[in-house]
């Protein structure tokens, strides 16, 4: 009985370690697809299906975020913004017009975030998932 208990403990530890590794090493880089939902209904904003291409920049913790939307089944360029990623907190912050407007939290294969305007208005809520190859 002791042997099977030890085997179970080793198995559970291995699974827990593997799950932690996936979360800790996934980072922000990758191709992400999901939704960007407008929060200001009386604005020119539209709900969109989006694809974000997040790539490391030359400087440590710096990334480029290419933001595209899907219109009639085709990708259209929206913007390319610089961003900073804090691996400790899993926070990705994108700068737009010298303001840290895009704020994302990376959780494994999911990113949840917001676009907040300089006046504090919550403009968009974003949910994207890493595309699998």
XYZ file of N, CA and C in Angstrom:
399
model
N 0.816 -1.189 0.000
C 0.000 0.000 0.000
C 0.858 1.251 0.000
N 2.016 1.211 0.727
C 2.897 2.374 0.766
C 3.425 2.703 -0.618
N 3.704 1.700 -1.400
C 4.258 1.906 -2.736
C 3.257 2.640 -3.627
N 1.977 2.215 -3.600
C 0.975 2.872 -4.445
C 0.704 4.295 -3.977
N 0.785 4.541 -2.663
C 0.614 5.900 -2.142
C 1.742 6.803 -2.608
N 2.955 6.276 -2.620
C 4.113 7.027 -3.089
C 3.988 7.312 -4.586
N 3.551 6.307 -5.330
C 3.373 6.483 -6.774
C 2.330 7.563 -7.051
N 1.244 7.572 -6.288
C 0.209 8.579 -6.459
C 0.753 9.973 -6.152
N 1.529 10.077 -5.088
C 2.124 11.357 -4.712
C 3.055 11.867 -5.807
N 3.859 10.996 -6.380
C 4.770 11.378 -7.465
C 3.969 11.829 -8.689
N 2.915 11.080 -9.020
C 2.075 11.428 -10.166
C 1.427 12.793 -9.980
N 0.821 13.037 -8.827
C 0.149 14.312 -8.552
C 1.155 15.457 -8.606
N 2.343 15.262 -8.049
C 3.384 16.288 -8.083
C 3.816 16.579 -9.508
N 3.945 15.545 -10.318
C 4.359 15.736 -11.711
C 3.303 16.508 -12.493
N 2.034 16.162 -12.302
C 0.944 16.864 -12.985
C 0.899 18.320 -12.545
N 0.976 18.566 -11.267
C 0.957 19.941 -10.757
C 2.136 20.729 -11.305
N 3.309 20.128 -11.349
C 4.486 20.802 -11.890
C 4.330 21.099 -13.367
N 3.772 20.155 -14.123
C 3.564 20.374 -15.553
C 2.564 21.494 -15.788
N 1.488 21.558 -14.999
C 0.506 22.622 -15.159
C 1.120 23.974 -14.823
N 1.894 24.046 -13.791
C 2.533 25.294 -13.408
C 3.488 25.751 -14.491
N 4.242 24.824 -15.053
C 5.210 25.159 -16.094
C 4.519 25.780 -17.299
N 3.398 25.231 -17.737
C 2.667 25.775 -18.873
C 2.254 27.221 -18.591
N 1.716 27.489 -17.410
C 1.295 28.832 -17.053
C 2.488 29.776 -16.965
N 3.565 29.349 -16.319
C 4.703 30.221 -16.092
C 5.494 30.521 -17.352
N 5.517 29.608 -18.308
C 6.366 29.799 -19.470
C 5.614 30.235 -20.716
N 4.312 30.378 -20.650
C 3.560 30.713 -21.863
C 3.820 32.147 -22.308
N 3.964 33.091 -21.398
C 4.284 34.471 -21.740
C 3.264 35.134 -22.635
N 3.631 36.292 -23.132
C 2.705 37.090 -23.923
C 2.842 36.859 -25.422
N 4.000 36.392 -25.870
C 4.232 36.246 -27.305
C 3.309 35.193 -27.905
N 2.847 35.455 -29.109
C 2.023 34.490 -29.818
C 0.951 35.156 -30.651
N 0.113 34.326 -31.222
C -1.038 34.779 -32.005
C -2.278 34.532 -31.168
N -3.074 35.566 -30.996
C -4.228 35.522 -30.101
C -5.481 35.940 -30.865
N -6.574 35.214 -30.664
C -7.819 35.528 -31.377
C -8.988 35.535 -30.403
N -9.914 36.469 -30.596
C -11.079 36.534 -29.721
C -11.949 37.732 -30.019
N -12.462 38.347 -28.963
C -13.425 39.428 -29.132
C -12.963 40.711 -28.455
N -13.399 41.809 -29.049
C -13.185 43.144 -28.491
C -14.565 43.801 -28.487
N -15.116 43.984 -27.300
C -16.510 44.417 -27.155
C -16.569 45.863 -26.674
N -17.334 46.675 -27.397
C -17.498 48.099 -27.067
C -18.278 48.276 -25.778
N -17.882 49.285 -25.025
C -18.565 49.596 -23.771
C -19.263 50.947 -23.814
N -18.984 51.748 -24.840
C -19.622 53.060 -24.999
C -20.528 52.961 -26.221
N -21.789 52.718 -25.972
C -22.728 52.411 -27.057
C -22.966 53.583 -28.014
N -22.834 54.809 -27.552
C -23.095 55.970 -28.413
C -21.821 56.462 -29.110
N -20.870 55.561 -29.315
C -19.598 55.923 -29.946
C -19.494 55.265 -31.321
N -18.484 55.621 -32.095
C -18.290 54.953 -33.390
C -17.708 53.544 -33.258
N -17.500 53.090 -32.054
C -16.928 51.783 -31.755
C -17.863 50.659 -32.221
N -17.276 49.574 -32.715
C -18.032 48.380 -33.102
C -17.463 47.164 -32.387
N -18.310 46.202 -32.046
C -17.836 44.925 -31.526
C -17.084 44.229 -32.649
N -15.969 43.575 -32.304
C -15.130 42.996 -33.340
C -14.570 41.641 -32.929
N -14.333 40.814 -33.936
C -13.493 39.632 -33.773
C -12.095 40.128 -34.102
N -11.143 39.848 -33.206
C -9.799 40.399 -33.367
C -8.738 39.307 -33.373
N -7.621 39.628 -33.989
C -6.422 38.794 -33.938
C -5.282 39.716 -33.550
N -4.559 39.339 -32.500
C -3.392 40.093 -32.047
C -2.157 39.235 -32.269
N -1.146 39.834 -32.883
C 0.154 39.190 -33.058
C 1.111 39.892 -32.094
N 1.516 39.178 -31.050
C 2.372 39.763 -30.030
C 3.769 39.172 -30.188
N 4.736 40.056 -30.463
C 6.105 39.615 -30.698
C 7.076 40.375 -29.794
N 8.128 39.686 -29.323
C 9.119 40.363 -28.486
C 9.841 41.442 -29.289
N 10.150 42.538 -28.643
C 10.930 43.602 -29.235
C 12.387 43.354 -28.888
N 13.268 44.217 -29.318
C 14.699 44.040 -29.043
C 15.049 44.276 -27.574
N 14.308 45.134 -26.896
C 14.585 45.444 -25.495
C 13.901 44.431 -24.589
N 14.507 44.131 -23.432
C 13.883 43.188 -22.494
C 12.494 43.664 -22.049
N 11.575 42.743 -21.974
C 10.206 42.982 -21.491
C 9.374 43.856 -22.437
N 9.902 44.176 -23.609
C 9.186 45.013 -24.565
C 8.624 44.152 -25.696
N 7.424 44.473 -26.100
C 6.743 43.722 -27.152
C 6.097 44.683 -28.145
N 5.831 44.166 -29.332
C 5.019 44.875 -30.314
C 3.715 44.100 -30.425
N 2.601 44.816 -30.388
C 1.289 44.183 -30.504
C 0.646 44.680 -31.788
N 0.563 43.796 -32.772
C -0.120 44.114 -34.021
C -1.574 43.723 -33.837
N -2.466 44.711 -33.883
C -3.892 44.481 -33.648
C -4.634 44.512 -34.983
N -5.264 43.394 -35.310
C -6.066 43.297 -36.526
C -7.488 42.914 -36.152
N -8.417 43.246 -37.038
C -9.806 42.815 -36.857
C -10.206 42.008 -38.081
N -11.231 41.181 -37.915
C -11.744 40.358 -39.004
C -12.995 41.035 -39.553
N -12.960 41.358 -40.841
C -14.107 41.960 -41.523
C -14.367 41.151 -42.787
N -15.579 40.625 -42.925
C -15.939 39.786 -44.076
C -14.943 38.645 -44.283
N -14.482 38.051 -43.167
C -13.593 36.907 -43.236
C -12.132 37.239 -43.505
N -11.793 38.539 -43.597
C -10.420 38.934 -43.898
C -9.876 39.811 -42.783
N -8.570 39.689 -42.544
C -7.923 40.525 -41.527
C -7.699 41.937 -42.054
N -7.983 42.909 -41.180
C -7.701 44.310 -41.479
C -6.856 44.883 -40.354
N -5.826 45.629 -40.736
C -4.937 46.264 -39.778
C -5.689 47.351 -39.006
N -5.547 47.344 -37.671
C -6.103 48.429 -36.843
C -4.991 49.294 -36.292
N -3.994 48.669 -35.669
C -2.913 49.439 -35.049
C -1.781 48.513 -34.672
N -0.628 49.118 -34.473
C 0.529 48.412 -33.917
C 1.001 49.270 -32.750
N 1.007 48.658 -31.556
C 1.364 49.433 -30.371
C 2.537 48.792 -29.637
N 3.353 49.607 -28.996
C 4.401 49.065 -28.138
C 3.786 48.662 -26.805
N 4.353 47.626 -26.190
C 3.825 47.155 -24.908
C 4.963 46.654 -24.027
N 4.706 46.661 -22.732
C 5.640 46.152 -21.739
C 4.982 44.977 -21.028
N 5.748 43.889 -20.852
C 5.218 42.699 -20.179
C 5.969 42.472 -18.883
N 5.233 42.312 -17.804
C 5.787 41.989 -16.493
C 5.489 40.517 -16.228
N 6.499 39.663 -16.380
C 6.307 38.217 -16.222
C 5.893 37.840 -14.801
N 6.281 38.638 -13.824
C 5.943 38.344 -12.428
C 4.437 38.491 -12.195
N 3.838 39.546 -12.747
C 2.409 39.810 -12.540
C 1.545 39.353 -13.709
N 2.191 38.952 -14.818
C 1.500 38.528 -16.039
C 0.711 39.682 -16.668
N 1.172 40.905 -16.473
C 0.498 42.098 -17.005
C 1.214 42.580 -18.258
N 0.439 42.830 -19.310
C 0.922 43.402 -20.558
C 0.239 44.753 -20.698
N 1.039 45.823 -20.814
C 0.483 47.170 -20.887
C 0.902 47.808 -22.199
N -0.087 48.198 -22.996
C 0.171 48.816 -24.291
C -0.031 50.319 -24.239
N 0.865 51.027 -24.936
C 0.832 52.490 -24.952
C 0.165 52.956 -26.243
N -0.778 53.881 -26.090
C -1.450 54.487 -27.239
C -1.502 55.993 -26.980
N -0.971 56.783 -27.898
C -0.943 58.241 -27.746
C -0.305 58.653 -26.421
N 0.824 58.010 -26.100
C 1.577 58.292 -24.860
C 0.795 57.995 -23.591
N -0.207 57.143 -23.672
C -1.032 56.804 -22.510
C -1.124 55.279 -22.401
N -0.918 54.706 -21.203
C -1.022 53.236 -21.051
C -2.479 52.785 -21.074
N -3.052 52.783 -22.262
C -4.483 52.560 -22.413
C -4.883 51.086 -22.450
N -4.060 50.254 -23.050
C -4.363 48.839 -23.194
C -3.769 48.094 -22.014
N -4.600 47.453 -21.227
C -4.127 46.718 -20.052
C -4.651 45.290 -20.122
N -3.707 44.352 -20.180
C -4.044 42.942 -20.342
C -3.453 42.111 -19.208
N -4.135 41.011 -18.900
C -3.606 40.007 -17.989
C -3.499 38.703 -18.767
N -2.296 38.140 -18.791
C -2.042 36.887 -19.499
C -2.160 35.748 -18.502
N -3.080 34.824 -18.771
C -3.280 33.668 -17.909
C -3.209 32.425 -18.793
N -2.022 31.827 -18.848
C -1.844 30.650 -19.693
C -2.116 30.978 -21.142
N -3.147 30.375 -21.708
C -3.496 30.572 -23.115
C -4.648 31.548 -23.301
N -4.840 32.438 -22.344
C -5.922 33.421 -22.426
C -5.391 34.786 -22.008
N -5.888 35.803 -22.690
C -5.611 37.188 -22.305
C -6.954 37.883 -22.123
N -7.102 38.564 -21.001
C -8.271 39.389 -20.732
C -7.768 40.809 -20.540
N -8.472 41.763 -21.133
C -7.977 43.123 -21.010
C -9.012 44.178 -21.278
N -8.529 45.409 -21.219
C -9.391 46.570 -21.431
C -8.644 47.631 -22.223
N -9.427 48.483 -22.858
C -8.940 49.735 -23.420
C -9.633 50.824 -22.622
N -8.843 51.626 -21.917
C -9.374 52.722 -21.110
C -8.847 54.026 -21.693
N -9.743 54.968 -21.960
C -9.348 56.259 -22.523
C -8.680 57.129 -21.456
N -7.988 58.157 -21.912
C -7.252 59.046 -20.993
C -8.159 59.674 -19.940
N -9.445 59.861 -20.257
C -10.363 60.449 -19.271
C -10.928 59.420 -18.296
N -10.453 58.146 -18.416
C -10.897 57.088 -17.506
C -12.066 56.265 -18.024
N -12.578 56.586 -19.202
C -13.711 55.862 -19.782
C -13.286 54.463 -20.218
N -14.000 53.441 -19.736
C -13.781 52.073 -20.193
C -14.389 51.966 -21.589
N -13.538 51.781 -22.600
C -14.001 51.813 -23.987
C -14.217 50.424 -24.576
N -13.333 49.481 -24.235
C -13.443 48.114 -24.764
C -13.073 47.102 -23.695
N -13.667 45.921 -23.811
C -13.266 44.757 -23.028
C -12.836 43.695 -24.034
N -11.653 43.141 -23.808
C -11.053 42.204 -24.754
C -10.862 40.847 -24.093
N -11.208 39.795 -24.832
C -10.945 38.413 -24.409
C -10.387 37.692 -25.648
N -9.160 37.215 -25.551
C -8.556 36.478 -26.660
C -7.882 35.217 -26.130
N -7.739 34.248 -27.008
C -7.078 32.998 -26.657
C -5.966 32.716 -27.653
N -4.925 32.062 -27.147
C -3.780 31.745 -27.999
C -4.209 30.779 -29.099
N -3.828 31.087 -30.308
C -4.104 30.205 -31.446
C -3.141 29.033 -31.388
N -3.645 27.858 -31.609
C -2.820 26.646 -31.602
C -2.370 26.361 -33.021
N -1.138 25.896 -33.152
C -0.603 25.594 -34.486
C -0.781 24.157 -34.815
